[in-house]
Short mmCIF file of C-alpha atoms in Angstrom, two decimals:
data_model
loop_
_atom_site.label_atom_id
_atom_site.label_comp_id
_atom_site.label_asym_id
_atom_site.label_seq_id
_atom_site.Cartn_x
_atom_site.Cartn_y
_atom_site.Cartn_z
CA MET A 139 129.42 50.11 89.06
CA ILE A 140 131.44 53.14 90.59
CA LEU A 141 134.80 54.10 89.27
CA LEU A 142 136.78 57.25 90.31
CA ASP A 143 140.24 57.62 88.42
CA ARG A 144 142.80 60.06 89.95
CA VAL A 145 140.02 62.45 91.25
CA THR A 146 140.91 65.76 92.39
CA LYS A 147 138.87 68.45 93.97
CA LYS A 148 139.93 71.86 94.71
CA TYR A 149 137.73 74.59 96.28
CA LYS A 150 138.29 77.98 95.18
CA LYS A 151 137.75 79.75 98.31
CA LYS A 152 139.06 77.35 100.54
CA SER A 153 142.81 76.78 100.64
CA GLY A 154 144.24 73.18 100.01
CA VAL A 155 142.71 70.28 98.39
CA ALA A 156 139.47 68.60 99.25
CA ILE A 157 140.36 65.30 97.44
CA GLU A 158 143.52 64.40 96.06
CA ARG A 159 143.99 61.92 93.30
CA ILE A 160 141.41 59.49 94.56
CA ASN A 161 141.14 56.04 92.67
CA LEU A 162 138.20 53.75 93.90
CA HIS A 163 136.37 50.89 92.22
CA VAL A 164 133.21 49.69 93.75
CA GLU A 165 131.48 46.49 92.15
CA SER A 166 127.72 46.13 91.72
CA LYS A 167 126.11 45.06 94.79
CA GLU A 168 128.85 45.84 97.15
CA PHE A 169 128.63 47.55 100.58
CA VAL A 170 131.66 49.88 100.98
CA VAL A 171 132.11 51.77 104.31
CA ILE A 172 134.02 55.17 103.81
CA VAL A 173 135.72 56.31 107.12
CA GLY A 174 137.80 59.06 108.15
CA PRO A 175 137.93 62.07 110.37
CA SER A 176 135.73 65.12 109.96
CA GLY A 177 137.03 67.22 107.00
CA ALA A 178 139.00 64.13 105.54
CA GLY A 179 136.89 64.52 102.36
CA LYS A 180 134.23 61.99 102.66
CA SER A 181 131.28 64.41 101.96
CA THR A 182 133.17 65.91 99.12
CA LEU A 183 133.53 62.32 97.54
CA LEU A 184 129.70 61.64 98.00
CA LYS A 185 128.96 65.06 96.69
CA LEU A 186 131.01 64.31 93.52
CA LEU A 187 128.98 61.20 93.09
CA THR A 188 125.68 62.82 93.10
CA ARG A 189 127.10 65.50 90.96
CA GLU A 190 126.58 68.37 93.42
CA GLU A 191 130.30 69.22 92.70
CA LYS A 192 132.29 68.59 89.80
CA PRO A 193 136.01 67.39 89.92
CA THR A 194 138.78 69.58 89.42
CA SER A 195 140.40 66.92 87.44
CA GLY A 196 140.14 63.09 87.05
CA LYS A 197 137.39 60.71 85.85
CA ILE A 198 134.26 59.52 87.48
CA VAL A 199 131.85 56.67 85.99
CA VAL A 200 128.81 55.69 87.60
CA GLY A 201 126.67 52.88 86.44
CA GLY A 202 128.06 53.16 82.98
CA ILE A 203 127.46 57.09 83.02
CA ASP A 204 130.62 59.12 82.41
CA TYR A 205 130.29 62.27 84.17
CA GLU A 206 132.50 64.32 81.77
CA ARG A 207 130.07 63.85 78.93
CA LEU A 208 126.95 64.56 81.31
CA ARG A 209 125.12 67.58 80.29
CA ASP A 210 123.53 69.88 83.15
CA LYS A 211 119.99 68.82 81.81
CA ASP A 212 120.81 65.06 82.34
CA ILE A 213 121.76 65.68 86.12
CA PRO A 214 118.06 65.14 87.30
CA TYR A 215 117.96 61.66 85.49
CA LEU A 216 121.26 60.74 86.92
CA ARG A 217 120.08 61.51 90.55
CA ARG A 218 117.04 59.43 90.05
CA LYS A 219 119.39 56.45 89.51
CA ILE A 220 121.07 57.14 92.86
CA GLY A 221 119.34 57.12 96.33
CA VAL A 222 120.86 59.49 98.78
CA VAL A 223 120.35 59.50 102.70
CA PHE A 224 121.73 62.62 104.70
CA GLN A 225 122.79 62.96 108.35
CA ASP A 226 120.04 65.49 108.75
CA PHE A 227 117.55 63.54 107.35
CA LYS A 228 116.12 66.40 104.91
CA LEU A 229 112.54 65.55 105.34
CA LEU A 230 109.94 67.83 104.74
CA PRO A 231 108.14 68.61 108.01
CA ASN A 232 104.85 69.67 107.02
CA ARG A 233 104.26 66.39 104.98
CA THR A 234 103.32 62.96 106.42
CA VAL A 235 105.65 60.17 106.27
CA PHE A 236 103.71 58.61 103.24
CA GLU A 237 104.04 62.16 101.35
CA ASN A 238 107.60 62.46 102.05
CA VAL A 239 108.32 58.93 100.40
CA ALA A 240 105.65 59.71 97.71
CA PHE A 241 107.37 62.85 96.82
CA ALA A 242 110.21 61.05 95.13
CA LEU A 243 107.79 59.24 93.00
CA GLU A 244 105.73 62.41 92.27
CA ILE A 245 108.73 64.23 90.80
CA VAL A 246 109.07 61.44 88.32
CA GLY A 247 105.56 61.51 87.35
CA MET A 248 104.11 58.29 88.84
CA GLY A 249 100.43 57.91 89.08
CA ASN A 250 98.73 58.29 92.39
CA LYS A 251 97.25 54.79 92.17
CA GLU A 252 100.62 53.33 91.59
CA ILE A 253 102.31 55.45 94.76
CA LYS A 254 99.62 54.36 96.96
CA HIS A 255 100.63 50.68 96.15
CA THR A 256 104.46 51.39 96.12
CA VAL A 257 104.79 53.42 99.34
CA PRO A 258 103.37 50.96 102.13
CA LYS A 259 105.72 48.42 100.83
CA VAL A 260 108.88 50.34 101.11
CA LEU A 261 107.58 51.63 104.57
CA ASP A 262 107.39 48.08 105.28
CA ILE A 263 110.91 47.24 104.35
CA VAL A 264 112.41 50.00 106.61
CA GLY A 265 110.19 48.76 109.57
CA LEU A 266 107.70 51.69 109.56
CA LYS A 267 104.46 50.17 108.95
CA GLY A 268 101.62 51.79 109.92
CA LYS A 269 103.58 54.99 110.38
CA GLY A 270 102.43 56.59 106.95
CA GLN A 271 100.16 59.39 108.43
CA SER A 272 102.45 60.44 111.30
CA TYR A 273 104.46 63.69 110.54
CA PRO A 274 108.34 63.60 110.93
CA ILE A 275 108.26 65.65 114.19
CA GLU A 276 106.19 62.84 115.84
CA LEU A 277 109.04 60.07 115.22
CA SER A 278 112.24 59.19 116.78
CA GLY A 279 115.58 60.39 115.13
CA GLY A 280 116.02 56.63 113.78
CA GLU A 281 112.50 56.32 112.45
CA ARG A 282 113.13 59.83 110.53
CA GLN A 283 116.33 58.30 109.19
CA ARG A 284 114.43 55.19 108.00
CA VAL A 285 111.76 57.56 106.42
CA ALA A 286 114.69 59.16 104.51
CA ILE A 287 115.77 55.52 103.48
CA ALA A 288 112.58 54.80 102.37
CA ARG A 289 112.54 57.81 100.13
CA ALA A 290 115.80 57.08 98.71
CA ILE A 291 115.07 53.40 97.86
CA VAL A 292 111.61 53.68 96.69
CA ARG A 293 112.67 54.37 93.23
CA GLN A 294 114.59 51.09 93.27
CA PRO A 295 118.04 52.65 92.62
CA LYS A 296 120.91 50.70 91.58
CA ILE A 297 123.30 52.65 94.08
CA LEU A 298 122.48 54.20 97.72
CA ILE A 299 124.59 56.87 99.17
CA ALA A 300 124.31 57.17 102.82
CA ASP A 301 126.15 60.39 104.40
CA GLU A 302 126.75 59.91 108.02
CA PRO A 303 123.17 58.47 108.36
CA THR A 304 123.87 57.44 111.92
CA GLY A 305 125.44 60.80 112.98
CA ASN A 306 122.58 62.23 114.76
CA LEU A 307 121.42 59.07 116.34
CA ASP A 308 121.85 57.10 119.70
CA PRO A 309 123.41 53.51 119.35
CA LYS A 310 120.07 51.38 119.30
CA HIS A 311 118.65 53.75 116.57
CA ALA A 312 122.02 53.88 114.64
CA TRP A 313 121.88 50.02 114.54
CA ASP A 314 118.26 49.95 113.42
CA VAL A 315 119.52 52.24 110.42
CA ILE A 316 122.41 50.21 109.64
CA ARG A 317 120.08 46.78 109.65
CA VAL A 318 117.93 48.59 107.05
CA LEU A 319 120.80 49.29 104.91
CA GLU A 320 122.20 45.77 105.22
CA LYS A 321 118.89 44.42 104.17
CA ILE A 322 118.62 47.03 101.09
CA ASN A 323 122.19 45.74 100.10
CA LYS A 324 121.08 41.95 100.33
CA TYR A 325 118.20 42.89 97.90
CA GLY A 326 120.90 43.82 95.38
CA THR A 327 121.51 47.49 95.93
CA THR A 328 125.43 48.90 96.06
CA VAL A 329 125.55 50.85 99.20
CA ILE A 330 128.25 53.35 99.90
CA LEU A 331 128.29 54.55 103.57
CA THR A 332 130.27 57.15 105.41
CA THR A 333 130.67 57.26 109.04
CA HIS A 334 133.13 57.83 111.88
CA ASN A 335 131.43 55.42 114.37
CA LYS A 336 133.93 52.89 115.15
CA GLU A 337 131.51 50.27 116.67
CA ILE A 338 129.39 50.18 113.54
CA VAL A 339 132.26 49.78 111.20
CA ASP A 340 134.07 47.04 113.29
CA LYS A 341 130.82 45.09 113.62
CA LEU A 342 129.71 45.43 110.03
CA LYS A 343 132.84 43.53 108.76
CA ARG A 344 132.38 45.12 105.38
CA ARG A 345 135.04 46.65 102.90
CA VAL A 346 136.39 49.64 104.53
CA VAL A 347 138.04 52.94 102.54
CA THR A 348 139.92 55.03 104.96
CA ILE A 349 140.28 58.79 103.76
CA LYS A 350 142.51 61.20 105.35
CA ASP A 351 143.40 64.55 104.09
CA GLY A 352 141.66 64.18 101.11
CA LYS A 353 143.60 60.90 100.19
CA VAL A 354 142.71 57.17 100.49
CA VAL A 355 144.98 55.63 102.89
CA GLY A 356 143.60 52.13 103.41
CA ASP A 357 141.26 50.13 101.37
CA LYS A 358 140.66 46.58 103.07
CA ALA A 359 138.06 44.11 102.65
CA ARG A 360 136.17 42.83 105.59
CA SER A 361 137.91 45.16 107.80
CA VAL A 362 137.44 47.23 110.94
CA TYR A 363 138.15 50.98 111.82
CA SER A 364 141.95 51.59 111.93
CA MET B 249 97.06 66.63 76.00
CA ALA B 250 97.47 64.78 72.77
CA GLY B 251 101.03 63.09 72.68
CA MET B 252 101.68 63.25 76.13
CA THR B 253 102.69 60.13 78.07
CA ALA B 254 100.69 59.27 81.32
CA ARG B 255 103.67 60.59 83.38
CA GLN B 256 103.92 63.61 81.64
CA ILE B 257 100.01 64.20 82.37
CA ASN B 258 100.61 63.18 86.08
CA THR B 259 103.56 65.74 86.25
CA THR B 260 101.57 68.50 84.61
CA ARG B 261 98.71 67.83 86.85
CA ARG B 262 100.77 68.04 89.90
CA ILE B 263 102.70 71.25 88.77
CA ILE B 264 99.27 72.87 88.33
CA LYS B 265 98.16 71.65 91.73
CA THR B 266 101.14 72.71 93.48
CA GLY B 267 100.81 76.23 91.69
CA PHE B 268 97.06 76.40 93.16
CA LEU B 269 98.20 75.11 96.74
CA ASN B 270 101.08 77.69 96.89
CA LEU B 271 98.72 80.40 96.00
CA PHE B 272 96.35 79.70 99.02
CA ARG B 273 99.35 79.06 101.27
CA ASN B 274 100.44 82.66 100.74
CA ALA B 275 97.19 84.01 100.87
CA TRP B 276 98.28 87.47 101.95
CA LEU B 277 100.97 87.72 99.32
CA THR B 278 98.44 86.73 96.76
CA ILE B 279 96.10 89.37 97.64
CA ALA B 280 98.74 92.18 97.64
CA ALA B 281 100.15 90.97 94.26
CA THR B 282 96.77 90.42 92.73
CA ALA B 283 95.43 93.92 93.92
CA VAL B 284 98.33 95.93 92.34
CA MET B 285 97.83 93.86 89.21
CA ILE B 286 94.13 94.63 89.18
CA VAL B 287 94.85 98.50 89.46
CA ALA B 288 97.26 98.31 86.67
CA LEU B 289 95.14 96.48 84.35
CA THR B 290 92.08 98.58 85.15
CA ILE B 291 94.31 101.61 84.31
CA ILE B 292 95.50 99.97 80.98
CA ALA B 293 91.72 99.04 80.16
CA ILE B 294 90.50 102.43 81.01
CA ALA B 295 93.08 104.11 79.10
CA VAL B 296 92.02 101.92 75.88
CA VAL B 297 88.34 102.64 76.40
CA LEU B 298 88.87 106.37 76.78
CA ASN B 299 91.08 106.61 73.79
CA VAL B 300 88.53 104.71 71.69
CA THR B 301 85.65 107.02 73.19
CA ALA B 302 87.72 110.14 72.31
CA ASN B 303 88.53 108.97 68.86
CA ASN B 304 85.07 108.16 68.08
CA ALA B 305 83.72 111.67 69.65
CA ILE B 306 86.07 113.45 67.42
CA ASP B 307 85.22 111.54 64.24
CA GLU B 308 81.41 112.10 64.94
CA LEU B 309 82.06 115.84 65.62
CA ALA B 310 84.18 116.24 62.53
CA ARG B 311 81.46 114.69 60.47
CA ASP B 312 79.33 118.10 60.96
CA LEU B 313 82.13 120.07 60.15
CA LYS B 314 81.97 120.81 56.31
CA ALA B 315 83.35 123.80 54.17
CA SER B 316 80.70 125.56 51.94
CA ILE B 317 81.58 127.53 48.76
CA TYR B 318 78.66 129.67 48.09
CA LEU B 319 78.20 130.15 44.33
CA VAL B 320 77.52 133.38 42.43
CA ASP B 321 73.72 133.56 41.09
CA ASP B 322 74.61 133.28 37.11
CA VAL B 323 76.93 130.24 37.27
CA SER B 324 76.26 127.76 34.58
CA ASP B 325 75.97 124.05 34.96
CA THR B 326 79.26 123.62 32.83
CA GLU B 327 81.05 126.11 34.88
CA ARG B 328 79.72 124.58 38.18
CA ASN B 329 80.87 121.23 37.09
CA LEU B 330 84.36 122.37 36.05
CA LEU B 331 84.75 124.02 39.76
CA GLN B 332 83.60 120.46 41.13
CA SER B 333 86.21 118.72 39.31
CA ARG B 334 89.09 121.18 40.31
CA ILE B 335 87.82 120.87 44.03
CA LEU B 336 87.86 117.18 43.76
CA ALA B 337 91.07 117.14 42.46
CA LEU B 338 92.48 118.34 45.86
CA ASP B 339 93.70 115.53 47.58
CA PHE B 340 92.20 116.09 51.00
CA VAL B 341 88.71 116.51 49.55
CA GLU B 342 86.52 113.73 50.39
CA SER B 343 83.25 114.39 48.56
CA ILE B 344 81.10 117.34 47.53
CA ASP B 345 77.37 117.90 47.64
CA TYR B 346 75.50 120.34 45.21
CA ILE B 347 73.04 122.44 47.22
CA THR B 348 70.63 124.13 45.01
CA GLN B 349 69.07 127.35 45.86
CA ASP B 350 65.78 125.51 46.39
CA GLN B 351 67.54 122.82 48.64
CA ALA B 352 69.20 125.57 50.65
CA ARG B 353 65.90 127.11 51.53
CA VAL B 354 64.26 123.96 52.54
CA ASP B 355 67.29 123.26 54.76
CA LEU B 356 67.12 126.66 56.50
CA ALA B 357 63.44 126.21 56.81
CA GLY B 358 64.01 123.01 58.45
CA ASP B 359 66.87 124.25 60.89
CA PHE B 360 64.44 127.01 61.98
CA GLN B 361 61.10 125.18 61.96
CA ASN B 362 60.33 126.57 65.30
CA ASP B 363 61.35 130.43 64.71
CA ASP B 364 58.28 131.88 63.15
CA ASP B 365 60.17 135.03 62.64
CA ILE B 366 62.66 133.58 60.32
CA LEU B 367 60.28 131.37 58.48
CA GLN B 368 58.14 134.46 57.61
CA ALA B 369 61.19 136.48 56.42
CA LEU B 370 62.18 133.31 54.39
CA ALA B 371 58.81 133.31 52.75
CA LEU B 372 58.62 137.13 52.07
CA ALA B 373 62.16 137.06 50.50
CA GLY B 374 61.16 134.50 47.95
CA ASN B 375 62.89 131.59 46.36
CA ASP B 376 66.39 133.16 45.16
CA VAL B 377 67.33 134.70 48.53
CA LEU B 378 69.92 131.87 49.17
CA PRO B 379 72.73 131.06 46.94
CA ALA B 380 73.42 127.73 45.73
CA SER B 381 76.46 126.02 47.33
CA LEU B 382 79.02 123.11 47.18
CA ARG B 383 79.32 121.54 50.64
CA ILE B 384 82.47 119.99 50.79
CA THR B 385 83.75 117.11 53.24
CA VAL B 386 87.32 116.93 53.79
CA SER B 387 89.57 113.86 55.05
CA ASP B 388 92.08 116.15 56.94
CA LEU B 389 90.55 118.95 59.08
CA GLU B 390 94.01 120.67 59.51
CA ARG B 391 93.82 121.41 55.77
CA MET B 392 90.54 122.80 55.72
CA PRO B 393 91.62 126.43 55.40
CA GLU B 394 93.40 125.31 52.08
CA ILE B 395 89.88 125.68 50.66
CA GLY B 396 89.99 129.57 51.20
CA ASP B 397 93.17 129.59 49.31
CA PHE B 398 91.75 127.42 46.48
CA ALA B 399 88.65 129.96 46.44
CA ALA B 400 90.69 132.93 46.34
CA ARG B 401 92.43 131.82 43.03
CA GLU B 402 91.43 134.06 40.34
CA GLU B 403 90.24 131.25 37.97
CA ASN B 404 87.94 130.01 40.72
CA ALA B 405 87.01 133.32 42.29
CA VAL B 406 84.76 134.37 39.45
CA PHE B 407 82.43 131.66 40.21
CA ILE B 408 82.31 132.07 43.88
CA ASP B 409 80.47 134.41 45.93
CA SER B 410 81.87 133.50 49.54
CA VAL B 411 83.49 130.73 51.52
CA SER B 412 82.64 129.31 54.95
CA LEU B 413 84.97 126.96 56.60
CA GLY B 414 82.83 125.25 59.14
CA GLN B 415 81.21 126.09 62.44
CA THR B 416 83.96 127.45 64.52
CA ASP B 417 82.56 126.09 67.69
CA ALA B 418 82.57 122.68 66.44
CA GLN B 419 86.48 122.99 65.63
CA ALA B 420 86.88 124.37 69.07
CA THR B 421 85.15 121.14 70.52
CA ILE B 422 87.21 119.07 68.40
CA ASP B 423 90.55 121.01 69.42
CA LYS B 424 89.70 120.44 72.97
CA ALA B 425 88.57 116.67 72.59
CA ALA B 426 91.86 116.16 70.57
CA SER B 427 93.91 117.67 73.66
CA ALA B 428 92.20 115.86 76.00
CA GLN B 429 92.82 112.54 73.90
CA THR B 430 96.52 113.52 73.97
CA PHE B 431 96.48 114.12 77.79
CA ILE B 432 94.57 110.76 78.26
CA ASN B 433 97.13 109.05 76.22
CA THR B 434 100.18 110.43 77.71
CA ALA B 435 98.74 109.89 81.48
CA SER B 436 97.58 106.53 80.88
CA ILE B 437 100.70 105.16 79.25
CA VAL B 438 102.84 106.54 81.97
CA ALA B 439 100.38 105.27 84.88
CA ALA B 440 100.24 101.86 83.05
CA LEU B 441 103.80 101.62 82.76
CA THR B 442 104.54 102.59 86.30
CA LEU B 443 101.95 100.16 87.72
CA SER B 444 102.97 97.35 85.54
CA ALA B 445 106.73 97.82 86.87
CA VAL B 446 105.37 98.19 90.52
CA SER B 447 103.44 94.83 90.00
CA ILE B 448 106.24 93.03 88.38
CA MET B 449 108.07 94.16 91.31
CA ILE B 450 105.57 92.90 93.90
CA ILE B 451 105.11 89.79 91.97
CA PHE B 452 108.87 89.34 92.07
CA ASN B 453 109.36 89.74 95.56
CA THR B 454 106.23 87.71 96.25
CA ILE B 455 107.73 84.61 94.41
CA ARG B 456 111.01 85.51 95.87
CA MET B 457 109.69 85.01 99.46
CA ALA B 458 107.62 81.81 98.03
CA ILE B 459 111.24 80.56 96.82
CA TYR B 460 112.60 81.39 100.15
CA THR B 461 110.04 79.71 102.34
CA ARG B 462 110.14 76.44 100.26
CA ARG B 463 113.87 76.50 99.92
CA ASP B 464 114.52 73.16 101.88
CA GLU B 465 111.88 71.46 99.60
CA ILE B 466 113.66 72.96 96.48
CA ARG B 467 117.12 71.45 97.38
CA ILE B 468 115.31 68.25 98.48
CA MET B 469 113.67 68.27 94.88
CA LYS B 470 117.00 68.98 93.23
CA LEU B 471 118.76 66.13 95.12
CA ILE B 472 116.24 63.51 94.27
CA GLY B 473 116.27 64.30 90.65
CA ALA B 474 113.24 66.87 89.87
CA THR B 475 113.85 68.46 86.57
CA PRO B 476 114.02 72.23 86.45
CA SER B 477 110.92 72.68 84.89
CA TYR B 478 109.23 70.65 87.62
CA ILE B 479 110.71 73.04 90.23
CA ARG B 480 110.03 76.14 88.07
CA GLY B 481 106.40 75.18 87.11
CA PRO B 482 104.46 75.67 90.57
CA PHE B 483 105.89 79.23 90.77
CA LEU B 484 104.90 79.84 87.12
CA VAL B 485 101.54 78.78 87.71
CA GLU B 486 100.99 80.64 90.85
CA ALA B 487 102.24 84.11 89.35
CA SER B 488 100.07 83.55 86.29
CA LEU B 489 97.11 82.53 88.46
CA TYR B 490 97.47 86.16 89.95
CA GLY B 491 97.21 87.37 86.26
CA VAL B 492 93.93 85.37 85.88
CA PHE B 493 92.39 86.87 88.80
CA ALA B 494 93.59 90.33 88.20
CA GLY B 495 92.32 89.96 84.81
CA ILE B 496 88.75 88.86 85.56
CA ILE B 497 88.30 91.31 88.32
CA SER B 498 89.50 94.37 86.42
CA THR B 499 87.26 93.39 83.54
CA VAL B 500 84.29 93.21 86.02
CA GLY B 501 85.40 96.63 87.41
CA VAL B 502 85.79 98.15 84.03
CA TYR B 503 82.66 96.97 82.67
CA SER B 504 80.65 98.16 85.85
CA LEU B 505 82.14 101.72 84.67
CA ILE B 506 81.10 101.29 81.19
CA TYR B 507 77.75 100.28 81.90
CA SER B 508 77.02 102.84 84.80
CA LEU B 509 78.56 105.84 83.42
CA GLY B 510 78.28 104.91 79.81
CA GLY B 511 74.80 104.01 79.99
CA GLN B 512 73.83 107.72 80.97
CA VAL B 513 75.54 109.05 78.11
CA SER B 514 74.74 106.40 75.55
CA ASN B 515 71.95 108.24 73.87
CA GLN B 516 74.27 111.10 72.84
CA LYS B 517 75.40 110.65 69.21
CA GLU B 518 79.16 111.26 70.19
CA PHE B 519 79.08 108.34 72.42
CA ALA B 520 76.36 106.13 71.06
CA GLN B 521 78.75 104.06 68.65
CA THR B 522 81.36 103.70 71.34
CA TYR B 523 78.86 102.29 73.91
CA ALA B 524 77.39 99.99 71.45
CA PHE B 525 80.96 98.81 70.34
CA PHE B 526 82.04 97.95 73.77
CA THR B 527 78.79 96.36 75.00
CA GLU B 528 79.10 93.97 71.97
CA THR B 529 79.79 90.40 73.47
CA GLY B 530 82.47 89.67 71.13
CA ILE B 531 84.37 92.90 72.39
CA VAL B 532 83.51 92.00 76.03
CA THR B 533 85.08 88.48 75.49
CA VAL B 534 88.07 90.06 73.62
CA MET B 535 88.43 92.56 76.60
CA LEU B 536 88.37 89.81 79.12
CA ALA B 537 90.83 87.70 77.34
CA SER B 538 93.15 90.53 76.53
CA LEU B 539 93.20 91.51 80.23
CA ILE B 540 93.86 87.93 81.64
CA LEU B 541 96.67 87.49 78.88
CA LEU B 542 98.19 90.52 80.12
CA GLY B 543 98.00 89.61 83.69
CA ILE B 544 99.49 86.33 82.81
CA LEU B 545 102.39 88.01 80.87
CA ILE B 546 103.01 90.16 83.77
CA GLY B 547 102.99 87.43 86.29
CA ALA B 548 105.03 85.04 84.06
CA VAL B 549 107.73 87.69 83.52
CA SER B 550 108.13 88.66 87.08
CA SER B 551 108.21 84.92 88.32
CA MET B 552 110.78 84.09 85.71
CA LEU B 553 113.00 87.02 86.76
CA ALA B 554 112.76 86.07 90.27
CA MET B 555 113.41 82.29 89.76
CA GLU B 556 116.33 83.20 87.28
CA LYS B 557 117.84 85.21 90.37
CA TYR B 558 116.80 82.91 93.21
CA LEU B 559 116.19 79.51 92.34
CA LYS B 560 119.96 79.01 90.78
CA LEU B 561 118.62 76.05 88.89
CA LYS B 562 121.88 76.46 86.58
CA HIS B 563 124.14 75.02 89.14
CA TRP B 564 123.29 71.49 90.24
#
């Protein structure tokens, strides 16, 4: 599903290398946790997958799409196949929960009737049934993140990328979010999660890829934070 | 909408709807941008109207301006025909009317029908007092004096008593109208260009601010897979709508001027044709459509410039 072959990313302005010769292979329907200290290169890795960044060298293939052959005009269509969740939620404050989730369907041209039918189902999956008319400001951090997850999965992507989704949450809400991600993975979506929350990593018992100074220093199945 | 899929129709509808919503969300910016464009479009339209008016008035005045060649009394028909053919050979001459002595007398009596002294004098003088003449219409007023040169030539001069090169006061009026027209043209082109530039800058800035206030939304749109045209569309719609509003309002403004001021001078022959022309339904429609299109063009160009600079859609 995801293949990174000797991928290196250097930033022009910053000194040093953000990511150096990373090899990674993620199977379809896998749940992979990427751990590492701040500045290790986790976010750069995810930005390479969503094509916010281009690698300096190396090969990236996601869902059969070779990024080297990807033209700029194809990028929106690539991003429609990948759901993304951010640490800071990135919700639109002046739109309701329903509208925030519907936004992802509107941009692909789905009809209003279909949107009205689909969004409540997804809000139900993330445990936000009945919250459709609330505004993000009326929700707790955990609930906001679940709105963001709903928006990311509403188009049923094959891959869900979650960049520190629990970073701004207290432990209880963090677990609510993790449970939702596990549920989505169970339905068949490949999940890539970055975190530096040891407790979550240890309890999840999933494949853990450790990154340090831009390099993969550990890759173990059903592992704990090391 | 033929050939569009349901999704494309939904997308187009949403782009237009968002454009309208943005227009009302930024009400003050909308008013400012539209107001400047109204002034620019009104000035452009007034320039066009004044230009056409001046052109028609000059044509109308020039129609009265004719050269007359007065013939000596004993010219035979053959000689007159020869002279006429020589005049017609001049490339700036449009037509010639032959005015007989009788006709000249009737014309004069007609011109002075309220002046009893002249009519009495004319009656006393008899039929032969006025000479026959050739009245010449020229296509180029500037070359009118060449008729004098023509008459002075030896082979022609034998048939010619005298030459009159039109009424001098009419020529002076035409000169004034022509210089006014030149001034109107220059001033209106300068004003229209300046105001178009100002409205482009203001709309550019309006769209820049709209992009700035919606920067988070735009970033999210990019990240969740919106196409560049979906992101650009609403800004383009918004800026084009300024053009539509400005086009409609400036047409209403210009036509209130035409009906109020034009109505007062429409019975003068210099302006009658112009007034009738501009108040024709077809021309009103063309004026409205042109101003709306021009407004849309100004709006679209400025929003595209702003998007090119601030949306950064080339870097995904």
